[in-house]
């Protein structure tokens, strides 16, 4: 019951979209994180990859994302509202991988496109390191756009959204 409460509360804030305040979005992000940690059978203390920008996730959270990539996409969108673009990009990458693994190519492509948008949103215009980051954004978006050519499915609305 506690798990459903966390996800419901996170989704309630998520439903505000861009009208949510960054503080509300951060609260929602924390609820999603607790939810993903809770649905995994793994221990949440071990970190799979370390990063100084706060985008590292425990194996338990990654396992949780694999179990519910739909909620992971939502989590990425909430982090975008909170202006945590690197974190949103990493969550969207993990969600894209999870969708790919379950055979949901359209949603995988959507998550990849969202990852590119997150990376682009995180650019600050400083030419110092943004030259490399811009190349990463360009490559991410090019790969996502070219991968949508062979997308098939029966969900017409989803395919229209992708196009």
CSV table of C-alpha atoms in Angstrom, one decimal:
chain,number,residue,atom,x,y,z
A,1,UNK,CA,0.0,0.0,0.0
A,2,UNK,CA,2.8,2.4,0.8
A,3,UNK,CA,4.3,1.9,-2.6
A,4,UNK,CA,1.1,2.8,-4.4
A,5,UNK,CA,0.8,5.9,-2.2
A,6,UNK,CA,4.3,7.1,-3.2
A,7,UNK,CA,3.7,6.6,-6.9
A,8,UNK,CA,0.2,8.2,-6.7
A,9,UNK,CA,1.6,11.2,-4.9
A,10,UNK,CA,4.4,11.6,-7.4
A,11,UNK,CA,2.0,11.3,-10.3
A,12,UNK,CA,-0.3,13.9,-8.8
A,13,UNK,CA,2.5,16.4,-8.9
A,14,UNK,CA,3.6,15.2,-12.3
A,15,UNK,CA,0.1,15.9,-13.6
A,16,UNK,CA,0.7,19.6,-13.0
A,17,UNK,CA,3.2,19.6,-15.9
A,18,UNK,CA,5.3,22.7,-16.3
A,19,UNK,CA,3.1,24.6,-13.9
A,20,UNK,CA,4.6,22.7,-11.0
A,21,UNK,CA,7.2,24.6,-9.1
A,22,UNK,CA,10.7,23.3,-9.0
A,23,UNK,CA,10.2,22.5,-5.3
A,24,UNK,CA,7.1,20.5,-6.1
A,25,UNK,CA,9.0,18.7,-8.9
A,26,UNK,CA,11.8,17.8,-6.5
A,27,UNK,CA,9.4,16.4,-4.0
A,28,UNK,CA,7.8,14.3,-6.8
A,29,UNK,CA,11.2,13.2,-7.9
A,30,UNK,CA,11.9,12.0,-4.3
A,31,UNK,CA,8.6,10.1,-4.3
A,32,UNK,CA,9.5,8.4,-7.6
A,33,UNK,CA,13.0,7.5,-6.2
A,34,UNK,CA,11.5,5.9,-3.1
A,35,UNK,CA,8.9,4.0,-5.3
A,36,UNK,CA,11.6,2.6,-7.6
A,37,UNK,CA,13.7,1.6,-4.6
A,38,UNK,CA,10.7,-0.1,-3.0
A,39,UNK,CA,9.6,-2.2,-6.0
A,40,UNK,CA,13.0,-3.8,-6.5
A,41,UNK,CA,14.0,-7.0,-4.7
A,42,UNK,CA,17.6,-5.7,-4.5
A,43,UNK,CA,19.2,-3.8,-1.7
A,44,UNK,CA,19.2,0.0,-2.5
A,45,UNK,CA,22.6,0.7,-1.0
A,46,UNK,CA,25.0,-0.4,-3.7
A,47,UNK,CA,25.6,2.2,-6.5
A,48,UNK,CA,26.1,0.9,-10.0
A,49,UNK,CA,27.9,3.9,-11.4
A,50,UNK,CA,29.5,6.8,-9.6
A,51,UNK,CA,29.2,10.3,-11.0
A,52,UNK,CA,29.8,13.7,-9.5
A,53,UNK,CA,26.7,15.2,-11.1
A,54,UNK,CA,24.2,13.2,-9.1
A,55,UNK,CA,23.1,10.9,-11.9
A,56,UNK,CA,24.3,7.7,-10.4
A,57,UNK,CA,21.6,5.2,-9.3
A,58,UNK,CA,21.7,2.1,-7.2
A,59,UNK,CA,21.2,-1.3,-8.7
A,60,UNK,CA,17.8,-1.4,-6.9
A,61,UNK,CA,16.6,1.8,-8.6
A,62,UNK,CA,17.8,0.5,-12.0
A,63,UNK,CA,16.0,-2.8,-11.4
A,64,UNK,CA,12.8,-0.8,-10.4
A,65,UNK,CA,13.1,1.2,-13.7
A,66,UNK,CA,13.2,-2.1,-15.6
A,67,UNK,CA,10.0,-3.2,-13.8
A,68,UNK,CA,8.1,0.0,-14.6
A,69,UNK,CA,9.6,2.1,-17.5
A,70,UNK,CA,6.4,4.1,-17.9
A,71,UNK,CA,6.9,5.6,-14.4
A,72,UNK,CA,10.6,6.1,-15.2
A,73,UNK,CA,9.7,8.2,-18.2
A,74,UNK,CA,7.4,10.3,-15.9
A,75,UNK,CA,10.3,10.6,-13.3
A,76,UNK,CA,12.5,12.0,-16.0
A,77,UNK,CA,9.9,14.6,-17.0
A,78,UNK,CA,9.6,15.7,-13.3
A,79,UNK,CA,13.3,16.1,-13.1
A,80,UNK,CA,13.1,18.3,-16.3
A,81,UNK,CA,10.6,20.5,-14.5
A,82,UNK,CA,12.9,20.7,-11.5
A,83,UNK,CA,15.7,21.8,-13.9
A,84,UNK,CA,17.8,18.7,-13.1
A,85,UNK,CA,18.6,18.1,-16.7
A,86,UNK,CA,21.5,15.7,-16.4
A,87,UNK,CA,19.5,13.6,-14.0
A,88,UNK,CA,16.5,13.7,-16.3
A,89,UNK,CA,18.7,12.7,-19.3
A,90,UNK,CA,20.1,9.7,-17.4
A,91,UNK,CA,16.6,8.6,-16.3
A,92,UNK,CA,15.3,8.9,-19.8
A,93,UNK,CA,18.3,6.8,-21.0
A,94,UNK,CA,17.5,4.1,-18.5
A,95,UNK,CA,13.8,4.2,-19.5
A,96,UNK,CA,14.7,3.9,-23.2
A,97,UNK,CA,16.8,0.9,-22.5
A,98,UNK,CA,14.0,-0.7,-20.4
A,99,UNK,CA,11.4,0.0,-23.2
A,100,UNK,CA,13.8,-1.5,-25.7
A,101,UNK,CA,14.2,-4.7,-23.6
A,102,UNK,CA,10.4,-5.2,-23.5
A,103,UNK,CA,10.0,-4.6,-27.2
A,104,UNK,CA,8.3,-1.2,-27.0
A,105,UNK,CA,10.3,0.5,-29.7
A,106,UNK,CA,8.1,3.6,-30.0
A,107,UNK,CA,8.4,4.5,-26.4
A,108,UNK,CA,12.1,3.7,-26.4
A,109,UNK,CA,12.5,6.3,-29.2
A,110,UNK,CA,10.4,8.8,-27.4
A,111,UNK,CA,12.6,8.4,-24.3
A,112,UNK,CA,15.7,8.8,-26.4
A,113,UNK,CA,14.3,12.0,-27.9
A,114,UNK,CA,13.5,13.3,-24.4
A,115,UNK,CA,17.0,12.5,-23.3
A,116,UNK,CA,18.3,14.7,-26.2
A,117,UNK,CA,16.0,17.5,-25.1
A,118,UNK,CA,17.1,17.1,-21.5
A,119,UNK,CA,20.8,17.3,-22.6
A,120,UNK,CA,20.1,20.4,-24.8
A,121,UNK,CA,18.2,22.1,-21.9
A,122,UNK,CA,21.2,21.6,-19.7
A,123,UNK,CA,23.5,23.6,-22.0
A,124,UNK,CA,24.3,27.0,-20.6
A,125,UNK,CA,25.8,28.7,-23.6
A,126,UNK,CA,29.3,28.8,-22.2
A,127,UNK,CA,31.6,27.8,-25.0
A,128,UNK,CA,34.1,26.1,-22.6
A,129,UNK,CA,32.8,22.6,-22.2
A,130,UNK,CA,29.5,23.1,-24.1
A,131,UNK,CA,31.2,22.4,-27.4
A,132,UNK,CA,31.7,18.7,-26.3
A,133,UNK,CA,28.2,18.7,-24.7
A,134,UNK,CA,26.7,20.1,-27.9
A,135,UNK,CA,28.2,17.3,-29.9
A,136,UNK,CA,26.7,14.8,-27.4
A,137,UNK,CA,23.3,16.4,-27.8
A,138,UNK,CA,23.6,16.4,-31.6
A,139,UNK,CA,24.6,12.7,-31.6
A,140,UNK,CA,21.9,11.7,-29.2
A,141,UNK,CA,19.2,13.4,-31.2
A,142,UNK,CA,20.5,12.2,-34.5
A,143,UNK,CA,20.5,8.6,-33.3
A,144,UNK,CA,17.0,8.9,-31.9
A,145,UNK,CA,15.6,10.5,-35.0
A,146,UNK,CA,17.1,8.0,-37.3
A,147,UNK,CA,15.9,5.1,-35.2
A,148,UNK,CA,12.3,6.1,-35.5
A,149,UNK,CA,12.2,5.3,-39.2
A,150,UNK,CA,11.6,1.6,-38.6
A,151,UNK,CA,9.2,1.9,-35.8
A,152,UNK,CA,6.0,-0.2,-36.2
A,153,UNK,CA,3.0,-0.9,-34.0
A,154,UNK,CA,-0.7,-1.0,-33.7
A,155,UNK,CA,-1.1,1.9,-31.4
A,156,UNK,CA,-1.9,4.6,-33.9
A,157,UNK,CA,-2.0,7.4,-31.3
A,158,UNK,CA,1.4,6.5,-30.0
A,159,UNK,CA,2.9,6.4,-33.5
A,160,UNK,CA,1.3,9.8,-34.3
A,161,UNK,CA,2.9,11.2,-31.1
A,162,UNK,CA,6.2,9.8,-32.2
A,163,UNK,CA,6.0,11.4,-35.6
